[in-house]
Amino acid sequence: MEPSRASQIDPAVFWPAIFIILGFVGWGTVFPEDLSSISKVVLDAIISGFGWGFVVSSAGFLVFALFLAVSRFGRIRLGQDDERPEFRTASWICMMFSVGMGIGLMFWGVAEPIYHFASPPHGQAAPKSLEAALLAMKYSYFHWALHPWAIYAVVGLVIAYFTFRKGKSNLISAAFTPILGEAASGPIGKAIDVLALIATLFGTATSLGLGAQQINSGMNFLWGSGVSNVIALTIIGVMTVLFILSAVSGVGKGIQFLSNMNMIIAMLLLAFLVCIGPTIFIFNTFTESLGFYLSDLVSMSLRTAAFSDGNWLGSWTIFYWAWWISWAPFVGVFIARISRGRTIREFVIGVLLIPSGVTFIWFTIMGGTALHSELFGAGGIVDAVNNQGAAVSLFALLAQYPFAWLTSLIAIFLVAIFFISGADAGAVVMGMLSSRGALEPRSGVVVLWGVLAGASAAVLLVMGGLQGLQTASIIAAAPFLVVMVGLCISLWHSLLDELEEGKARRPLPTSAMRGTVDVAPVAPEAVP
């Protein structure tokens, strides 16, 4: 039974997380330069000493998720055997996609291919060449498709399995019961939930900062409003109020409605670019880039700094793996919350393959159209990114096609809605984690976490812009990576136990039952 409304707050999780986060916000407000310099030292130590851990673990999560989907465990339902999904499949996919990376795709859909085109990964091609364009698409797929969704899938699957099938509370720590026993409810378990809360907050704050930067760039593009921290902080303030209002309305109302609307508008924008842009080039790019990506997936997945450019790896691949891991607690818990009643196979296919397919299409259309402009068209997007930053890249692309003011306005609207739906889910999940796993946390708790996420985003933006946001993501994700490995071990133990229990309950084969009948009967007179 869910705890009563008065007893939902778990002080052993809530207060340590509050003190740590308020300490960070206060430190960044009073001494931003000191926080920035110390964060950089910690970041360098993590990347140089433990970057390989992010690389190996991310590849392992992908293999683990795929194995569970194709194995006999895939038939196990996330709930009781007769339960069916709570949400329609279309809404389920829209919600997880909007929350999982909607705002990131809006920010990086054009910017990342353009960055890699101008400065190819690991020096594998000449800048701004055809080879560089193909590399740009391959690495954009690599950073945004199978690996990140595998990270989300692992956490979401573990939480859904233990919550809905095993009857545990909706907490990260509860999933450790098979390997920690009662300790999962003690100080160790509380520490795990505090880590999940902090990782969630900084992952949410990073996305809020990116969204504010992009909205600021779009406003400047349309109305010449200028680009400044003051405007970005104002945007964060307004959006924070809006996503808090959405969050207190509940998952079934606010988040589901916004997510469905998001995807419809985003698909219309993509369709516009396909029809009016380089249509044949887009289809050719999708085919060749996908083949290139799949053929090199293993080597890319295991590339470390031993024989590669460590600076590039830390700025791109390791940053992305850390960013997805910092988002994993809240996206995983959210996906678990909306996935009750689905089988493990259905869950993995839905969380891993379908969003990855949408990601391939997104980057092919957005990035491919931008690359076509640089290779064969008007160009200028690389220069815009170099001069004004990644946030302006989408608007620089849309400016080359008809109705630029309208499509740019739609893009700003999409960023805002993705901003609201993602932060909305983050606030709800932070409320769950600090409220003993309550599926409907109190509104006051949700509001508090929303305000803290907005404040943290503001501090990170002032502290170091995009670099500050990236730094916070990696530092927050490092300890949670260990937690994710533990979640995989715990799930594996529990699945094996369930398999053995199933064998124990299975009726004996007919031959075995017949063997008991074939025993020679005892003569009646032999019975005393």
Short mmCIF file of C-alpha atoms in Angstrom, two decimals, residues 125-499:
data_model
loop_
_atom_site.label_atom_id
_atom_site.label_comp_id
_atom_site.label_asym_id
_atom_site.label_seq_id
_atom_site.Cartn_x
_atom_site.Cartn_y
_atom_site.Cartn_z
CA ALA A 125 38.68 12.54 -42.58
CA ALA A 126 39.52 15.91 -44.05
CA PRO A 127 37.32 18.70 -42.62
CA LYS A 128 34.24 19.63 -44.68
CA SER A 129 34.71 16.72 -47.09
CA LEU A 130 32.23 14.06 -48.24
CA GLU A 131 33.98 11.57 -45.94
CA ALA A 132 33.60 14.01 -43.04
CA ALA A 133 29.88 14.30 -43.75
CA LEU A 134 29.44 10.52 -43.60
CA LEU A 135 31.46 10.36 -40.37
CA ALA A 136 29.30 13.14 -38.94
CA MET A 137 26.12 11.17 -39.52
CA LYS A 138 27.63 7.94 -38.19
CA TYR A 139 28.75 9.48 -34.91
CA SER A 140 25.49 11.38 -34.48
CA TYR A 141 23.65 8.06 -34.75
CA PHE A 142 26.14 6.49 -32.36
CA HIS A 143 25.66 9.11 -29.65
CA TRP A 144 21.86 9.28 -29.85
CA ALA A 145 20.39 5.90 -30.83
CA LEU A 146 20.96 2.42 -29.40
CA HIS A 147 23.39 3.16 -26.55
CA PRO A 148 21.43 5.91 -24.76
CA TRP A 149 18.15 4.06 -25.09
CA ALA A 150 19.81 0.91 -23.74
CA ILE A 151 20.87 2.92 -20.68
CA TYR A 152 17.28 4.06 -20.18
CA ALA A 153 15.93 0.58 -20.88
CA VAL A 154 18.08 -1.08 -18.23
CA VAL A 155 17.02 1.26 -15.43
CA GLY A 156 13.38 1.35 -16.53
CA LEU A 157 13.19 -2.42 -16.88
CA VAL A 158 14.67 -3.07 -13.45
CA ILE A 159 12.36 -0.59 -11.71
CA ALA A 160 9.24 -1.82 -13.55
CA TYR A 161 10.08 -5.46 -12.83
CA PHE A 162 10.62 -5.03 -9.09
CA THR A 163 7.76 -2.55 -8.64
CA PHE A 164 4.99 -4.18 -10.62
CA ARG A 165 5.96 -7.86 -10.63
CA LYS A 166 7.67 -8.21 -7.25
CA GLY A 167 5.62 -5.63 -5.36
CA LYS A 168 8.59 -3.53 -4.21
CA SER A 169 8.42 0.24 -3.73
CA ASN A 170 9.04 2.43 -6.77
CA LEU A 171 12.63 3.22 -5.73
CA ILE A 172 16.09 2.53 -7.14
CA SER A 173 17.18 1.07 -3.80
CA ALA A 174 14.30 -1.43 -3.69
CA ALA A 175 15.68 -3.14 -6.79
CA PHE A 176 18.82 -4.09 -4.83
CA THR A 177 16.92 -6.40 -2.44
CA PRO A 178 18.10 -9.64 -4.16
CA ILE A 179 21.78 -8.79 -3.56
CA LEU A 180 21.62 -6.51 -0.47
CA GLY A 181 18.72 -8.06 1.43
CA GLU A 182 17.50 -5.90 4.32
CA ALA A 183 20.39 -3.48 3.72
CA ALA A 184 18.46 -2.19 0.69
CA SER A 185 16.10 -0.50 3.17
CA GLY A 186 18.92 0.79 5.37
CA PRO A 187 21.63 3.44 5.03
CA ILE A 188 23.10 1.85 1.88
CA GLY A 189 19.72 1.93 0.16
CA LYS A 190 19.11 5.53 1.25
CA ALA A 191 22.50 6.53 -0.16
CA ILE A 192 21.58 4.91 -3.50
CA ASP A 193 18.34 6.93 -3.64
CA VAL A 194 20.18 10.15 -2.76
CA LEU A 195 22.64 9.49 -5.62
CA ALA A 196 19.71 8.89 -7.97
CA LEU A 197 18.08 12.14 -6.87
CA ILE A 198 21.23 14.20 -7.40
CA ALA A 199 21.93 12.62 -10.80
CA THR A 200 18.32 13.30 -11.82
CA LEU A 201 18.47 16.92 -10.76
CA PHE A 202 21.67 17.69 -12.64
CA GLY A 203 20.53 15.79 -15.71
CA THR A 204 17.31 17.83 -15.69
CA ALA A 205 19.21 21.07 -15.07
CA THR A 206 21.50 20.36 -18.04
CA SER A 207 18.54 20.01 -20.36
CA LEU A 208 16.89 23.12 -18.96
CA GLY A 209 20.06 25.08 -19.66
CA LEU A 210 20.29 23.77 -23.23
CA GLY A 211 16.63 24.56 -23.85
CA ALA A 212 16.97 28.10 -22.50
CA GLN A 213 19.99 28.75 -24.73
CA GLN A 214 18.15 27.53 -27.83
CA ILE A 215 14.97 29.50 -27.12
CA ASN A 216 17.15 32.60 -26.56
CA SER A 217 18.88 32.04 -29.93
CA GLY A 218 15.54 31.53 -31.69
CA MET A 219 14.11 34.74 -30.22
CA ASN A 220 17.21 36.63 -31.29
CA PHE A 221 16.92 35.16 -34.79
CA LEU A 222 13.27 36.20 -35.14
CA TRP A 223 13.14 39.47 -33.25
CA GLY A 224 16.73 40.54 -32.64
CA SER A 225 16.29 40.35 -28.88
CA GLY A 226 19.97 39.65 -28.25
CA VAL A 227 21.67 36.67 -26.59
CA SER A 228 22.60 37.01 -22.92
CA ASN A 229 22.53 35.17 -19.60
CA VAL A 230 19.85 37.57 -18.34
CA ILE A 231 17.46 36.54 -21.12
CA ALA A 232 18.34 32.84 -20.71
CA LEU A 233 17.74 33.04 -16.93
CA THR A 234 14.39 34.74 -17.53
CA ILE A 235 13.43 31.93 -19.91
CA ILE A 236 14.43 29.35 -17.29
CA GLY A 237 12.24 31.14 -14.73
CA VAL A 238 9.17 31.24 -16.99
CA MET A 239 9.59 27.66 -18.19
CA THR A 240 10.09 26.43 -14.62
CA VAL A 241 6.73 27.88 -13.61
CA LEU A 242 5.06 26.25 -16.63
CA PHE A 243 6.56 22.79 -16.14
CA ILE A 244 5.68 22.84 -12.43
CA LEU A 245 2.04 23.59 -13.33
CA SER A 246 2.13 20.68 -15.78
CA ALA A 247 3.79 18.36 -13.27
CA VAL A 248 1.17 18.83 -10.55
CA SER A 249 -1.55 17.87 -13.05
CA GLY A 250 -0.24 14.26 -13.12
CA VAL A 251 1.27 11.87 -15.68
CA GLY A 252 -1.99 10.91 -17.35
CA LYS A 253 -2.93 14.51 -18.11
CA GLY A 254 -0.09 16.99 -18.50
CA ILE A 255 2.78 14.79 -19.69
CA GLN A 256 0.69 12.55 -21.95
CA PHE A 257 -1.03 15.50 -23.64
CA LEU A 258 2.18 17.48 -24.15
CA SER A 259 4.07 14.43 -25.45
CA ASN A 260 1.42 13.54 -28.03
CA MET A 261 1.26 17.15 -29.22
CA ASN A 262 5.07 17.35 -29.38
CA MET A 263 5.45 14.37 -31.64
CA ILE A 264 2.72 15.47 -34.05
CA ILE A 265 4.26 18.94 -34.49
CA ALA A 266 7.81 17.53 -34.73
CA MET A 267 6.76 15.08 -37.45
CA LEU A 268 5.13 17.91 -39.40
CA LEU A 269 8.36 19.94 -39.21
CA LEU A 270 10.38 16.95 -40.43
CA ALA A 271 7.91 16.31 -43.25
CA PHE A 272 8.25 19.95 -44.33
CA LEU A 273 12.05 19.63 -44.60
CA VAL A 274 11.80 16.34 -46.50
CA CYS A 275 9.35 17.76 -49.03
CA ILE A 276 10.95 21.14 -49.60
CA GLY A 277 14.58 20.16 -48.92
CA PRO A 278 16.97 17.74 -50.68
CA THR A 279 14.58 14.78 -50.67
CA ILE A 280 16.69 12.28 -52.63
CA PHE A 281 19.84 13.24 -50.72
CA ILE A 282 18.01 12.64 -47.43
CA PHE A 283 16.95 9.11 -48.45
CA ASN A 284 20.43 8.30 -49.73
CA THR A 285 21.98 9.66 -46.54
CA PHE A 286 19.72 7.52 -44.37
CA THR A 287 20.60 4.32 -46.24
CA GLU A 288 24.37 4.81 -46.39
CA SER A 289 24.81 6.34 -42.92
CA LEU A 290 22.78 3.60 -41.25
CA GLY A 291 24.86 0.91 -42.96
CA PHE A 292 28.09 2.66 -42.01
CA TYR A 293 26.90 2.98 -38.39
CA LEU A 294 25.84 -0.67 -38.06
CA SER A 295 29.03 -1.99 -39.66
CA ASP A 296 31.25 -0.03 -37.25
CA LEU A 297 29.07 -0.30 -34.15
CA VAL A 298 31.35 -2.68 -32.21
CA SER A 299 34.58 -0.77 -32.84
CA MET A 300 32.95 2.58 -31.98
CA SER A 301 31.38 1.12 -28.85
CA LEU A 302 34.74 0.01 -27.44
CA ARG A 303 36.92 2.95 -28.52
CA THR A 304 38.86 4.48 -25.59
CA ALA A 305 41.58 7.13 -25.26
CA ALA A 306 44.41 4.57 -25.46
CA PHE A 307 44.91 5.05 -29.21
CA SER A 308 42.43 7.87 -29.89
CA ASP A 309 41.96 11.57 -29.22
CA GLY A 310 41.18 11.66 -25.50
CA ASN A 311 40.04 15.29 -25.58
CA TRP A 312 37.52 14.59 -28.33
CA LEU A 313 36.33 11.44 -26.58
CA GLY A 314 35.78 13.31 -23.31
CA SER A 315 34.00 16.21 -24.97
CA TRP A 316 31.67 14.02 -27.01
CA THR A 317 31.29 10.27 -26.40
CA ILE A 318 32.04 10.18 -22.66
CA PHE A 319 30.01 13.34 -22.11
CA TYR A 320 27.06 11.74 -23.85
CA TRP A 321 27.30 8.45 -21.94
CA ALA A 322 27.50 10.43 -18.70
CA TRP A 323 24.60 12.65 -19.71
CA TRP A 324 22.38 9.64 -20.48
CA ILE A 325 23.41 8.00 -17.20
CA SER A 326 22.61 11.19 -15.26
CA TRP A 327 19.18 11.13 -16.93
CA ALA A 328 18.74 7.39 -16.39
CA PRO A 329 17.23 7.55 -12.86
CA PHE A 330 14.44 9.91 -13.82
CA VAL A 331 13.82 8.66 -17.38
CA GLY A 332 14.08 5.05 -16.18
CA VAL A 333 11.68 5.57 -13.28
CA PHE A 334 9.31 7.49 -15.57
CA ILE A 335 9.39 4.81 -18.28
CA ALA A 336 8.80 2.17 -15.61
CA ARG A 337 5.83 4.20 -14.33
CA ILE A 338 4.14 4.12 -17.78
CA SER A 339 5.12 0.52 -18.74
CA ARG A 340 3.12 -1.61 -16.35
CA GLY A 341 1.64 -4.69 -18.01
CA ARG A 342 4.12 -5.01 -20.89
CA THR A 343 6.41 -8.01 -21.35
CA ILE A 344 10.20 -7.66 -21.10
CA ARG A 345 10.49 -8.32 -24.85
CA GLU A 346 7.83 -5.73 -25.66
CA PHE A 347 9.45 -3.26 -23.28
CA VAL A 348 12.95 -3.60 -24.76
CA ILE A 349 11.71 -3.39 -28.35
CA GLY A 350 9.57 -0.38 -27.51
CA VAL A 351 12.22 1.46 -25.49
CA LEU A 352 15.31 0.50 -27.49
CA LEU A 353 14.43 -0.02 -31.15
CA ILE A 354 11.48 2.27 -31.89
CA PRO A 355 12.97 5.48 -30.41
CA SER A 356 16.31 4.63 -32.04
CA GLY A 357 14.52 4.40 -35.40
CA VAL A 358 12.94 7.82 -34.82
CA THR A 359 16.39 9.16 -33.89
CA PHE A 360 17.89 7.87 -37.15
CA ILE A 361 15.14 9.66 -39.08
CA TRP A 362 15.51 12.87 -37.05
CA PHE A 363 19.26 13.19 -37.57
CA THR A 364 19.03 12.15 -41.21
CA ILE A 365 16.53 14.89 -41.99
CA MET A 366 17.89 17.65 -39.76
CA GLY A 367 21.60 16.88 -40.03
CA GLY A 368 21.45 15.57 -43.59
CA THR A 369 19.70 18.72 -44.83
CA ALA A 370 22.31 20.90 -43.10
CA LEU A 371 25.19 18.87 -44.58
CA HIS A 372 23.65 19.12 -48.06
CA SER A 373 23.59 22.90 -47.64
CA GLU A 374 27.28 22.93 -46.69
CA LEU A 375 28.34 20.55 -49.47
CA PHE A 376 26.17 21.66 -52.36
CA GLY A 377 24.08 24.65 -51.30
CA ALA A 378 24.27 28.06 -49.69
CA GLY A 379 26.26 26.91 -46.65
CA GLY A 380 26.86 29.30 -43.78
CA ILE A 381 25.65 26.98 -41.00
CA VAL A 382 29.19 26.09 -39.91
CA ASP A 383 30.05 29.79 -39.69
CA ALA A 384 26.87 30.52 -37.73
CA VAL A 385 27.69 27.78 -35.22
CA ASN A 386 31.30 28.95 -34.89
CA ASN A 387 30.24 32.55 -34.35
CA GLN A 388 27.05 32.18 -32.31
CA GLY A 389 27.20 28.70 -30.79
CA ALA A 390 25.36 25.41 -31.23
CA ALA A 391 22.00 26.82 -30.12
CA VAL A 392 21.59 28.83 -33.34
CA SER A 393 22.22 25.90 -35.73
CA LEU A 394 18.58 24.86 -36.23
CA PHE A 395 17.48 28.43 -36.99
CA ALA A 396 20.40 28.94 -39.39
CA LEU A 397 19.15 25.88 -41.31
CA LEU A 398 15.48 26.93 -41.35
CA ALA A 399 16.49 30.39 -42.59
CA GLN A 400 17.50 28.83 -45.94
CA TYR A 401 13.96 27.65 -46.74
CA PRO A 402 10.61 29.35 -47.31
CA PHE A 403 8.44 30.41 -44.35
CA ALA A 404 11.55 30.67 -42.13
CA TRP A 405 9.78 32.91 -39.62
CA LEU A 406 6.95 30.38 -39.24
CA THR A 407 9.15 27.26 -39.03
CA SER A 408 11.47 29.04 -36.57
CA LEU A 409 8.49 30.00 -34.42
CA ILE A 410 7.32 26.37 -34.51
CA ALA A 411 10.84 25.25 -33.53
CA ILE A 412 10.83 27.61 -30.53
CA PHE A 413 7.43 26.27 -29.53
CA LEU A 414 8.69 22.69 -29.84
CA VAL A 415 11.76 23.42 -27.72
CA ALA A 416 9.54 25.00 -25.07
CA ILE A 417 7.13 22.06 -25.00
CA PHE A 418 9.93 19.49 -24.94
CA PHE A 419 11.48 21.60 -22.17
CA ILE A 420 8.24 21.52 -20.16
CA SER A 421 7.46 17.81 -20.68
CA GLY A 422 11.01 16.68 -19.84
CA ALA A 423 11.39 18.86 -16.75
CA ASP A 424 7.82 18.00 -15.77
CA ALA A 425 8.68 14.29 -15.65
CA GLY A 426 11.94 15.04 -13.83
CA ALA A 427 10.14 16.91 -11.06
CA VAL A 428 7.57 14.12 -10.67
CA VAL A 429 10.28 11.43 -10.47
CA MET A 430 12.32 13.42 -7.95
CA GLY A 431 9.13 13.66 -5.92
CA MET A 432 8.73 9.87 -6.13
CA LEU A 433 12.35 9.19 -5.10
CA SER A 434 12.08 11.44 -2.05
CA SER A 435 8.60 10.17 -1.08
CA ARG A 436 9.27 6.47 -0.47
CA GLY A 437 8.42 5.64 -4.08
CA ALA A 438 4.88 7.07 -4.04
CA LEU A 439 3.48 6.92 -7.58
CA GLU A 440 1.61 10.20 -6.97
CA PRO A 441 3.91 12.38 -4.80
CA ARG A 442 2.49 15.44 -3.05
CA SER A 443 2.25 18.58 -5.15
CA GLY A 444 4.37 20.60 -2.71
CA VAL A 445 7.28 18.16 -3.05
CA VAL A 446 7.04 18.21 -6.85
CA VAL A 447 7.02 22.02 -6.84
CA LEU A 448 10.09 22.15 -4.58
CA TRP A 449 12.14 19.85 -6.84
CA GLY A 450 11.03 21.83 -9.88
CA VAL A 451 12.26 25.06 -8.33
CA LEU A 452 15.59 23.47 -7.36
CA ALA A 453 16.07 22.10 -10.89
CA GLY A 454 15.48 25.56 -12.33
CA ALA A 455 17.85 27.16 -9.82
CA SER A 456 20.56 24.60 -10.58
CA ALA A 457 20.19 25.20 -14.32
CA ALA A 458 20.61 28.94 -13.72
CA VAL A 459 23.78 28.40 -11.67
CA LEU A 460 25.30 26.06 -14.27
CA LEU A 461 24.50 28.47 -17.09
CA VAL A 462 26.17 31.39 -15.31
CA MET A 463 29.06 29.23 -14.13
CA GLY A 464 30.18 28.08 -17.56
CA GLY A 465 27.48 27.97 -20.21
CA LEU A 466 27.44 24.76 -22.25
CA GLN A 467 30.73 23.58 -20.74
CA GLY A 468 29.37 24.04 -17.23
CA LEU A 469 26.26 22.01 -18.09
CA GLN A 470 28.39 19.19 -19.53
CA THR A 471 30.71 19.18 -16.52
CA ALA A 472 27.84 18.84 -14.03
CA SER A 473 26.33 15.92 -15.99
CA ILE A 474 29.54 13.88 -16.00
CA ILE A 475 30.34 14.49 -12.33
CA ALA A 476 26.80 13.58 -11.22
CA ALA A 477 26.74 10.46 -13.42
CA ALA A 478 30.02 8.91 -12.30
CA PRO A 479 28.77 7.41 -9.01
CA PHE A 480 25.44 6.39 -10.51
CA LEU A 481 27.24 4.31 -13.13
CA VAL A 482 28.23 1.92 -10.33
CA VAL A 483 24.59 1.82 -9.20
CA MET A 484 23.49 0.87 -12.74
CA VAL A 485 25.90 -2.06 -12.87
CA GLY A 486 24.46 -3.23 -9.54
CA LEU A 487 20.92 -2.96 -10.94
CA CYS A 488 21.84 -5.31 -13.79
CA ILE A 489 23.31 -7.86 -11.36
CA SER A 490 20.26 -7.65 -9.11
CA LEU A 491 17.82 -8.13 -12.01
CA TRP A 492 19.78 -11.11 -13.29
CA HIS A 493 19.66 -12.80 -9.88
CA SER A 494 15.92 -12.24 -9.58
CA LEU A 495 15.17 -13.48 -13.12
CA LEU A 496 17.14 -16.68 -12.47
CA ASP A 497 15.24 -17.20 -9.21
CA GLU A 498 11.92 -16.72 -11.02
CA LEU A 499 13.01 -19.23 -13.65
#
